[in-house]
XYZ file of C-alpha atoms in Angstrom:
618
model
C 11.389 15.098 -39.283
C 9.113 17.946 -40.334
C 9.353 21.379 -38.777
C 6.507 23.831 -39.570
C 7.216 27.354 -40.657
C 10.693 26.912 -42.151
C 13.764 27.434 -39.993
C 12.760 27.017 -36.328
C 14.150 28.694 -33.280
C 17.021 26.677 -31.772
C 14.959 25.858 -28.688
C 12.173 24.463 -30.863
C 14.608 22.347 -32.885
C 16.118 20.964 -29.706
C 12.677 20.237 -28.233
C 11.637 18.431 -31.406
C 14.776 16.275 -31.412
C 14.272 15.412 -27.739
C 10.700 14.343 -28.469
C 11.943 12.162 -31.328
C 14.171 10.291 -28.869
C 11.011 9.050 -27.163
C 8.735 8.557 -30.162
C 10.960 7.226 -32.959
C 13.175 4.158 -33.400
C 16.917 4.619 -33.348
C 17.605 4.195 -37.066
C 14.880 6.734 -37.930
C 16.342 9.258 -35.496
C 19.738 8.868 -37.194
C 18.183 9.583 -40.590
C 16.418 12.655 -39.208
C 19.657 13.937 -37.695
C 21.431 13.548 -41.038
C 18.779 15.731 -42.692
C 18.895 18.322 -39.906
C 22.697 18.607 -40.176
C 22.447 18.961 -43.940
C 19.600 21.501 -43.982
C 20.098 23.828 -41.035
C 22.711 26.584 -40.689
C 25.479 26.498 -38.124
C 23.726 28.982 -35.828
C 20.841 26.578 -35.167
C 23.103 23.525 -35.052
C 25.379 25.220 -32.517
C 22.545 25.167 -29.966
C 21.937 21.407 -30.275
C 25.575 20.254 -30.533
C 26.335 19.702 -26.790
C 23.012 17.893 -26.358
C 23.703 15.670 -29.369
C 27.198 14.782 -28.139
C 25.702 13.768 -24.786
C 23.028 11.716 -26.535
C 25.705 9.792 -28.419
C 28.333 9.281 -25.713
C 26.311 9.710 -22.544
C 26.841 12.159 -19.725
C 30.244 12.743 -18.183
C 29.038 11.578 -14.781
C 28.015 8.202 -16.245
C 24.318 8.521 -15.419
C 23.232 8.705 -19.079
C 24.382 5.763 -21.194
C 23.776 7.393 -24.573
C 23.957 5.135 -27.600
C 25.840 2.509 -25.624
C 28.471 2.155 -28.356
C 30.670 -0.150 -26.283
C 27.916 -2.793 -26.229
C 26.435 -2.131 -29.677
C 27.244 -5.142 -31.864
C 26.201 -6.216 -35.337
C 25.151 -9.718 -34.309
C 22.700 -8.484 -31.667
C 21.405 -5.205 -33.193
C 22.470 -5.012 -36.856
C 20.228 -2.079 -37.876
C 21.245 0.111 -34.934
C 24.888 -0.942 -35.304
C 25.137 0.125 -38.956
C 23.084 3.288 -38.381
C 25.455 4.437 -35.622
C 28.602 3.649 -37.625
C 27.244 5.447 -40.691
C 26.355 8.540 -38.663
C 29.661 8.655 -36.735
C 31.971 7.670 -39.606
C 34.895 10.096 -40.197
C 33.138 11.118 -43.426
C 29.660 10.936 -41.913
C 27.038 13.418 -40.759
C 28.404 13.994 -37.248
C 31.784 15.050 -38.575
C 30.081 17.296 -41.148
C 28.341 18.985 -38.221
C 31.699 19.383 -36.452
C 33.232 21.065 -39.487
C 30.248 23.375 -39.963
C 30.661 24.587 -36.396
C 34.440 24.752 -36.791
C 34.095 27.275 -39.614
C 32.116 29.615 -37.363
C 34.655 29.174 -34.532
C 32.062 28.285 -31.896
C 33.470 27.279 -28.508
C 32.229 24.689 -26.012
C 33.053 24.145 -22.349
C 34.567 20.925 -21.028
C 34.861 20.675 -17.205
C 38.399 20.434 -15.852
C 37.058 18.105 -13.147
C 36.770 15.309 -15.747
C 40.346 15.589 -17.003
C 42.934 12.957 -15.950
C 44.233 13.345 -12.406
C 47.662 14.946 -13.003
C 46.294 17.550 -15.442
C 43.291 18.315 -13.253
C 45.468 18.764 -10.167
C 47.895 21.000 -12.035
C 45.179 23.327 -13.339
C 43.381 23.466 -10.007
C 46.651 24.527 -8.376
C 47.065 27.281 -11.017
C 50.087 25.518 -12.510
C 50.261 25.248 -16.267
C 50.213 21.579 -17.378
C 53.296 20.237 -19.136
C 51.382 19.495 -22.320
C 51.062 22.707 -24.387
C 47.770 21.431 -25.785
C 45.952 22.900 -22.769
C 47.726 26.216 -22.580
C 45.359 28.395 -24.590
C 42.174 26.573 -23.572
C 41.972 26.941 -19.785
C 39.182 29.266 -18.650
C 38.643 30.433 -15.091
C 35.039 31.105 -14.066
C 33.714 34.585 -13.667
C 32.217 35.417 -10.297
C 29.415 32.955 -9.709
C 30.694 30.648 -12.448
C 30.387 26.876 -12.316
C 34.103 26.078 -12.139
C 37.239 25.634 -14.180
C 36.749 24.470 -17.730
C 38.457 24.175 -21.084
C 37.194 26.251 -23.981
C 37.255 23.900 -26.986
C 36.413 24.126 -30.641
C 33.893 21.665 -32.076
C 36.451 19.079 -33.189
C 38.236 19.104 -29.822
C 34.941 18.947 -27.920
C 33.751 15.934 -29.930
C 37.048 14.088 -29.581
C 37.296 14.736 -25.838
C 33.882 13.141 -25.361
C 34.718 10.295 -27.727
C 37.953 9.511 -25.843
C 36.572 9.831 -22.321
C 33.703 7.513 -23.270
C 36.157 4.610 -22.899
C 37.101 5.326 -19.297
C 33.775 6.401 -17.799
C 32.041 3.466 -16.157
C 28.495 3.348 -17.446
C 25.432 1.871 -15.797
C 24.935 -0.849 -18.407
C 21.811 -2.955 -18.428
C 21.846 -5.882 -16.015
C 23.128 -9.030 -17.672
C 24.373 -7.179 -20.750
C 27.492 -8.840 -22.175
C 29.796 -6.583 -24.205
C 32.410 -8.041 -26.530
C 35.451 -5.805 -26.541
C 36.701 -6.314 -30.082
C 33.671 -6.058 -32.381
C 31.515 -3.370 -30.841
C 30.771 -0.039 -32.507
C 33.172 1.951 -30.316
C 36.138 -0.339 -31.037
C 35.464 -0.112 -34.774
C 35.161 3.689 -34.627
C 38.503 3.972 -32.828
C 40.119 2.068 -35.689
C 38.289 4.184 -38.279
C 39.384 7.470 -36.695
C 42.999 6.324 -36.386
C 43.118 5.201 -40.020
C 41.459 8.416 -41.199
C 43.279 11.059 -39.169
C 46.659 9.268 -38.873
C 46.835 7.627 -42.313
C 49.508 5.089 -43.166
C 49.544 6.355 -46.748
C 48.891 9.878 -47.973
C 47.345 12.715 -46.006
C 44.132 13.228 -44.070
C 41.205 13.492 -46.516
C 39.725 16.992 -46.686
C 36.454 17.629 -44.831
C 33.502 16.262 -46.792
C 31.093 19.186 -46.671
C 30.322 22.299 -48.661
C 32.017 25.387 -47.267
C 31.703 28.600 -49.272
C 34.862 29.903 -47.625
C 37.033 26.939 -48.617
C 38.828 24.541 -46.256
C 38.092 24.165 -42.571
C 40.426 26.543 -40.760
C 42.753 25.329 -38.092
C 41.968 26.666 -34.618
C 42.586 30.364 -34.268
C 44.927 31.409 -31.465
C 43.141 32.574 -28.336
C 44.350 34.781 -25.582
C 44.832 32.839 -22.363
C 42.410 33.748 -19.588
C 44.818 32.664 -16.834
C 47.007 35.123 -15.059
C 50.578 34.294 -16.015
C 52.040 35.659 -12.813
C 51.583 32.344 -10.994
C 53.407 30.227 -13.543
C 57.047 30.975 -12.961
C 58.896 30.233 -16.196
C 55.841 28.782 -17.938
C 54.736 31.927 -19.851
C 57.594 31.455 -22.311
C 56.240 28.006 -23.107
C 52.761 29.411 -23.468
C 53.967 32.167 -25.805
C 55.833 29.606 -27.856
C 52.684 27.531 -28.235
C 50.576 30.522 -29.277
C 53.184 31.626 -31.784
C 53.132 28.112 -33.195
C 49.378 28.379 -33.738
C 49.909 31.568 -35.703
C 52.333 29.653 -37.902
C 49.835 26.856 -38.398
C 47.164 29.302 -39.464
C 49.528 31.019 -41.865
C 50.945 27.859 -43.422
C 48.457 25.893 -45.576
C 50.729 22.841 -45.533
C 50.564 22.678 -41.737
C 46.751 22.744 -41.740
C 46.719 19.170 -43.007
C 47.818 17.791 -39.637
C 46.040 19.897 -37.007
C 43.241 17.329 -36.767
C 45.794 14.486 -36.674
C 47.773 16.111 -33.878
C 44.640 17.026 -31.929
C 43.170 13.517 -32.073
C 46.496 11.991 -31.059
C 47.012 14.318 -28.106
C 43.468 13.792 -26.830
C 43.706 9.988 -27.063
C 47.064 9.949 -25.265
C 45.966 12.421 -22.591
C 42.613 10.797 -21.828
C 43.734 7.171 -22.056
C 47.265 7.260 -20.645
C 47.931 10.383 -18.596
C 46.394 9.175 -15.335
C 49.685 8.966 -13.433
C 52.360 11.613 -13.101
C 55.981 10.699 -12.338
C 55.491 11.830 -8.740
C 52.266 9.840 -8.426
C 53.950 6.799 -9.950
C 56.713 6.887 -7.322
C 54.113 7.133 -4.547
C 52.286 4.131 -6.010
C 55.325 1.832 -5.750
C 53.971 0.501 -2.478
C 51.598 -2.414 -3.130
C 49.354 -1.017 -0.392
C 48.958 2.363 -2.061
C 45.404 3.310 -2.960
C 44.811 3.530 -6.697
C 43.494 6.829 -8.013
C 42.526 5.271 -11.349
C 42.021 1.642 -12.315
C 42.193 0.850 -16.036
C 39.940 -1.918 -17.312
C 40.809 -4.736 -19.670
C 38.796 -3.008 -22.404
C 40.759 0.202 -21.843
C 44.082 -1.641 -22.193
C 42.954 -3.456 -25.341
C 42.163 -0.159 -27.056
C 45.470 1.355 -25.947
C 47.070 -1.598 -27.734
C 45.098 -0.702 -30.875
C 46.551 2.816 -30.571
C 50.103 1.522 -30.043
C 49.958 -0.833 -33.029
C 48.558 1.864 -35.295
C 51.159 4.433 -34.239
C 53.930 1.958 -34.974
C 52.539 1.381 -38.462
C 52.057 5.132 -38.884
C 55.648 5.902 -37.856
C 57.072 3.019 -39.879
C 55.343 4.228 -43.048
C 57.924 7.039 -43.183
C 60.224 6.131 -46.046
C 63.985 5.980 -45.374
C 64.652 8.996 -47.591
C 62.033 10.968 -45.622
C 63.364 9.976 -42.212
C 66.843 11.076 -43.281
C 65.606 14.278 -44.888
C 67.271 16.490 -42.287
C 70.591 15.818 -44.003
C 69.269 16.437 -47.519
C 67.624 19.254 -49.410
C 64.137 17.746 -49.041
C 62.007 19.695 -46.582
C 59.787 17.293 -44.641
C 56.052 17.899 -44.740
C 54.196 18.333 -41.421
C 52.814 14.778 -41.763
C 56.330 13.390 -42.305
C 57.578 15.292 -39.269
C 54.726 13.926 -37.180
C 55.548 10.367 -38.240
C 59.196 10.887 -37.328
C 58.562 11.871 -33.728
C 55.187 10.357 -32.862
C 56.427 7.411 -30.762
C 59.158 9.037 -28.676
C 57.473 12.393 -28.395
C 53.803 11.682 -27.891
C 53.287 8.231 -26.464
C 56.453 6.815 -24.868
C 56.620 8.787 -21.582
C 52.968 8.396 -20.604
C 52.741 4.800 -21.797
C 55.780 3.845 -19.705
C 54.234 5.138 -16.476
C 50.867 3.616 -17.426
C 52.506 0.208 -17.951
C 54.500 0.505 -14.733
C 51.267 0.995 -12.852
C 49.585 -1.961 -14.574
C 52.536 -4.281 -13.913
C 52.551 -3.349 -10.251
C 48.828 -3.309 -9.473
C 47.009 -5.571 -11.937
C 45.514 -8.725 -10.363
C 47.484 -11.955 -10.738
C 44.959 -13.491 -13.092
C 44.476 -14.217 -16.782
C 43.189 -10.712 -17.551
C 46.809 -9.507 -17.343
C 47.202 -10.953 -20.842
C 45.739 -7.704 -22.218
C 48.482 -5.650 -20.508
C 51.179 -8.075 -21.557
C 50.192 -8.078 -25.234
C 50.021 -4.289 -25.287
C 53.548 -4.123 -23.842
C 54.857 -6.714 -26.307
C 53.303 -4.765 -29.176
C 55.138 -1.615 -28.134
C 58.554 -3.289 -27.833
C 58.265 -4.928 -31.288
C 57.812 -2.054 -33.748
C 59.353 -4.206 -36.490
C 56.125 -6.228 -36.540
C 54.212 -3.224 -37.857
C 56.155 -2.287 -40.969
C 53.619 -1.758 -43.798
C 55.545 -3.723 -46.422
C 55.946 -6.679 -44.034
C 52.252 -7.545 -44.299
C 52.605 -7.942 -48.065
C 55.595 -10.287 -47.854
C 55.298 -14.068 -47.519
C 54.680 -15.177 -43.982
C 57.175 -18.024 -44.075
C 57.795 -20.108 -41.005
C 56.384 -17.973 -38.192
C 57.270 -20.627 -35.619
C 60.933 -19.606 -35.925
C 62.097 -16.395 -34.336
C 63.348 -13.985 -36.972
C 66.408 -11.885 -36.277
C 65.657 -8.269 -35.369
C 67.266 -6.056 -38.045
C 70.115 -3.884 -36.831
C 68.276 -0.710 -37.843
C 66.038 -1.154 -34.781
C 68.942 -0.892 -32.328
C 68.345 2.846 -31.849
C 64.677 2.271 -30.995
C 65.561 -0.437 -28.484
C 68.183 1.727 -26.818
C 66.059 4.884 -26.718
C 63.253 2.825 -25.126
C 65.586 0.862 -22.865
C 63.384 0.949 -19.757
C 60.455 -0.425 -21.752
C 62.546 -3.552 -22.258
C 64.621 -3.890 -19.116
C 62.656 -2.542 -16.179
C 59.327 -3.878 -17.413
C 60.925 -7.278 -18.040
C 62.067 -7.287 -14.412
C 58.550 -6.315 -13.313
C 57.170 -9.223 -15.317
C 59.716 -11.645 -13.847
C 58.486 -10.755 -10.368
C 54.876 -11.299 -11.451
C 55.696 -14.645 -13.059
C 57.458 -15.877 -9.934
C 54.276 -15.146 -7.932
C 51.961 -16.720 -10.518
C 50.561 -20.247 -10.725
C 52.519 -21.518 -13.718
C 50.431 -24.700 -13.896
C 47.589 -22.523 -15.128
C 47.469 -22.733 -18.953
C 46.991 -18.987 -19.382
C 49.892 -18.097 -17.112
C 52.116 -20.613 -18.912
C 51.137 -19.049 -22.225
C 51.997 -15.543 -20.992
C 55.418 -16.711 -19.805
C 56.013 -18.377 -23.161
C 55.023 -15.210 -25.041
C 57.445 -12.992 -23.101
C 60.337 -15.443 -23.319
C 59.803 -15.942 -27.064
C 59.728 -12.203 -27.799
C 62.890 -11.452 -25.824
C 64.764 -14.394 -27.379
C 64.487 -13.004 -30.916
C 68.005 -13.083 -32.415
C 69.855 -9.755 -32.008
C 67.396 -8.342 -29.485
C 69.239 -9.430 -26.289
C 72.470 -8.023 -27.748
C 70.770 -4.693 -28.554
C 69.414 -4.449 -25.008
C 72.768 -5.354 -23.483
C 74.518 -2.743 -25.628
C 71.995 -0.153 -24.436
C 72.771 -1.024 -20.820
C 76.492 -0.684 -21.451
C 75.980 2.772 -22.975
C 73.769 3.802 -20.063
C 76.375 2.758 -17.511
C 79.282 4.474 -19.260
C 81.150 6.932 -17.014
C 79.481 10.312 -17.050
C 81.345 12.949 -19.087
C 81.166 16.652 -18.326
C 77.576 17.482 -19.125
C 76.821 20.609 -21.150
C 74.186 22.992 -19.841
C 71.594 22.059 -22.428
C 71.848 18.407 -21.421
C 71.036 19.181 -17.811
C 68.049 21.256 -18.863
C 66.756 18.503 -21.124
C 67.110 15.804 -18.502
C 65.478 17.798 -15.768
C 62.495 19.154 -17.656
C 61.323 16.838 -20.423
C 58.325 17.979 -22.365
C 55.741 15.214 -22.499
C 53.559 15.708 -25.540
C 52.185 18.983 -26.807
C 52.647 20.861 -30.013
C 55.574 19.123 -31.643
C 56.569 21.894 -34.036
C 56.843 24.381 -31.192
C 58.904 22.470 -28.646
C 60.676 19.563 -30.337
C 64.407 19.661 -29.670
C 66.926 19.118 -32.493
C 67.988 15.476 -32.899
C 70.712 14.370 -30.495
C 73.429 12.311 -32.130
C 75.228 10.918 -29.101
C 73.697 7.492 -28.363
C 74.863 7.313 -24.769
C 73.355 10.724 -24.073
C 70.059 9.713 -25.694
C 69.783 6.671 -23.461
C 70.629 8.629 -20.311
C 68.115 11.298 -21.285
C 65.453 8.631 -21.768
C 66.126 6.957 -18.417
C 66.461 10.076 -16.277
C 63.463 11.820 -17.820
C 61.237 8.842 -17.005
C 62.662 7.892 -13.606
C 64.351 11.008 -12.248
C 67.973 11.930 -11.658
C 68.309 9.755 -8.530
C 67.159 6.557 -10.209
C 69.169 3.443 -9.311
C 69.201 1.256 -12.400
C 69.032 -2.551 -12.099
C 70.682 -4.270 -15.036
C 68.648 -6.792 -16.994
C 71.867 -8.681 -17.655
C 73.238 -8.285 -14.141
C 73.569 -10.790 -11.319
C 70.343 -9.763 -9.573
C 68.224 -10.474 -12.638
C 70.143 -13.664 -13.364
C 69.239 -14.961 -9.894
C 65.576 -14.185 -10.565
C 65.753 -16.097 -13.845
C 67.261 -19.107 -12.088
C 64.527 -18.984 -9.476
C 61.900 -18.803 -12.196
C 63.533 -21.755 -13.962
C 63.133 -23.841 -10.818
C 59.438 -22.868 -10.616
C 58.961 -23.804 -14.268
C 60.403 -27.273 -13.582
C 58.126 -27.699 -10.579
C 55.105 -26.606 -12.618
C 55.978 -29.081 -15.387
C 56.229 -31.893 -12.842
C 52.904 -30.910 -11.282
C 51.197 -30.846 -14.681
C 52.667 -34.250 -15.547
C 51.497 -35.786 -12.266
C 47.979 -34.462 -12.849
C 47.970 -35.937 -16.334
C 49.232 -39.311 -15.092
C 46.857 -39.443 -12.140
C 43.696 -38.652 -14.092
C 44.185 -40.086 -17.610
C 40.549 -41.023 -18.171
C 38.733 -37.763 -17.486
C 37.877 -37.435 -21.171
C 36.637 -33.994 -22.171
C 36.384 -32.634 -18.633
C 38.948 -29.905 -17.968
C 41.467 -31.028 -15.378
C 41.998 -27.449 -14.330
C 38.297 -26.790 -13.922
C 37.981 -30.036 -11.935
C 40.752 -28.921 -9.605
C 39.562 -25.303 -9.580
C 42.912 -24.053 -10.873
C 41.572 -21.709 -13.518
C 39.117 -18.850 -13.276
C 36.333 -18.168 -15.784
C 36.845 -15.468 -18.381
C 33.583 -13.615 -18.929
C 35.001 -11.098 -21.366
C 35.695 -13.456 -24.300
C 38.773 -11.395 -24.980
C 41.122 -14.012 -26.403
C 38.828 -16.610 -27.939
C 40.323 -19.643 -29.635
C 43.883 -19.210 -28.402
C 43.801 -19.061 -24.604
C 44.482 -22.737 -23.882
C 41.072 -23.409 -22.449
C 40.943 -26.803 -24.203
C 39.749 -29.708 -22.148
C 41.633 -32.377 -20.289
C 44.838 -33.888 -21.624
C 45.328 -31.398 -24.468
C 45.375 -28.560 -21.959
C 48.043 -30.312 -19.914
C 50.104 -31.083 -23.007
C 50.072 -27.493 -24.278
C 50.895 -26.136 -20.840
C 53.893 -28.455 -20.716
C 54.974 -27.366 -24.202
C 54.749 -23.673 -23.347
C 56.704 -24.113 -20.129
C 59.350 -26.176 -21.946
C 59.806 -23.578 -24.680
C 59.765 -20.687 -22.191
C 62.593 -22.326 -20.285
C 64.552 -22.861 -23.489
C 64.091 -19.227 -24.586
C 65.124 -17.860 -21.189
C 68.289 -19.965 -21.385
C 69.066 -18.453 -24.773
C 68.523 -14.874 -23.590
C 70.569 -15.140 -20.399
C 73.024 -17.828 -21.537
C 72.227 -19.858 -18.432
C 73.655 -23.355 -18.806
C 71.977 -24.457 -15.569
C 68.608 -24.180 -17.311
C 69.762 -26.651 -19.936
C 70.685 -29.145 -17.234
C 67.231 -28.674 -15.747
C 65.710 -29.529 -19.133
C 67.859 -32.654 -19.390
C 66.825 -33.659 -15.874
C 63.128 -33.428 -16.733
C 63.530 -35.340 -19.991
C 65.438 -38.261 -18.393
C 63.444 -38.496 -15.147
C 60.821 -40.960 -16.473
């Protein structure tokens, strides 16, 4: 792109770039943008930054599609695909632009109206959100202003738009088929997670020339909200601002401000769509949903969950135990230590509760189920495990005892969500191959040796008689802090296991929560009922196979209309969509093994007699 007369006025640069959008092919526009970012000073680039972000991700109201990253695939548009990934790479031109603007401390407005429901409602009611991330960013309009907004630095502004891109429904071209797992957006999510939350080492330094040295962390800003309407919240706000002063003063802490910012934005924009109060209101199946996650949304949350497990598990044992030794943990080590419990667990639990209660009873629930099973199996994402021999993966490995604390401090993720799944399974058509596979997956995971015992021990500790509770315990249970700046508000580790479990349960469900035991009589009755349905489904599948043995390659389930088409191609090659007899056989195998695993978990001898009955009734 040539611009006459040297450095143009910002308006002329913007006009030229807009004209290029009409006159030049995509890959050429990317090359021109790279040169513009390299050649022009921050003052000129500041004027085009909001426009460029909108060009890439589309408008917040969904009317402008932008680069359509969620449907941009290598096999259909290889040149555009690689051009976009090169430009948006963590070390690419767009991030260089972000860091240039970061140095000059430019600010950009993000409308509060596009924030997740609970945060938006809180700010609109002049109540400070629980997450300290927002506390020094909220700006009220001056007279005649356009509304509430957040004042963000360049990195925050870019990441907010990147994250919200997933949940805004775009007006895609008619007939356009988007594969969820190999599009440009999916790949960029993985790239950003690996770059800013690295399994090994620290975040690479910004790749651009800055005469003043490293990119500074965000400077503290005075809040523009009157604190008089916040009750006790100003102390939290002051604590957050004082933390930012510490970050700016401590060079070691600067290494993680981008990591913490990206993590908080992903969690807030992807998971924080339901508050605890909203979740309780949504328990009725007739309640109107305020937000409906898509299968693509859930699949990318699973990518986040898996990466955070690997990130947390990369903390070496001597680092995780550093509080009792002379070693002072680095900010990155501290982030790894608390990332699961502190940042993601509370919001993910409510998000999953909503999905379990309101997701359609069809095969698309597999995305939710696999995301849940990824969270409750952190031992699958230990970095050194991938380098060890695979061995016989068909046999359940025993869960090491070191994971007992994780299981117990995430007890509801195991017990209450298992009960929610049991109720879904009982209402499902278990003759359907995909439903049989989902039941098999859940039963297999929960039958891993040692895991049922860990869960049962957690329930016993939860139901222990309540001792006299110290004042700090009451305060912690009643007002958990969900996310935010971890250095400023993280409580000292609690050593009492029973107290940890109670804190976990009451903070997620409230003080009046009536707990239903996973290993109690009520759940046992549900398991027995499910066992009967499994037997009936096996008999139905067998009768179909016997009645129509010569259908060849035609799918029995398609012929009977028992399965629904899957247009998303989400789980290709392993969703039991084989034809005819093979589909029946695998369904029978999955139901048989699911029944066996459930018997192991709940020690139900009646299930074994059911199995014997089916095997001898020929």
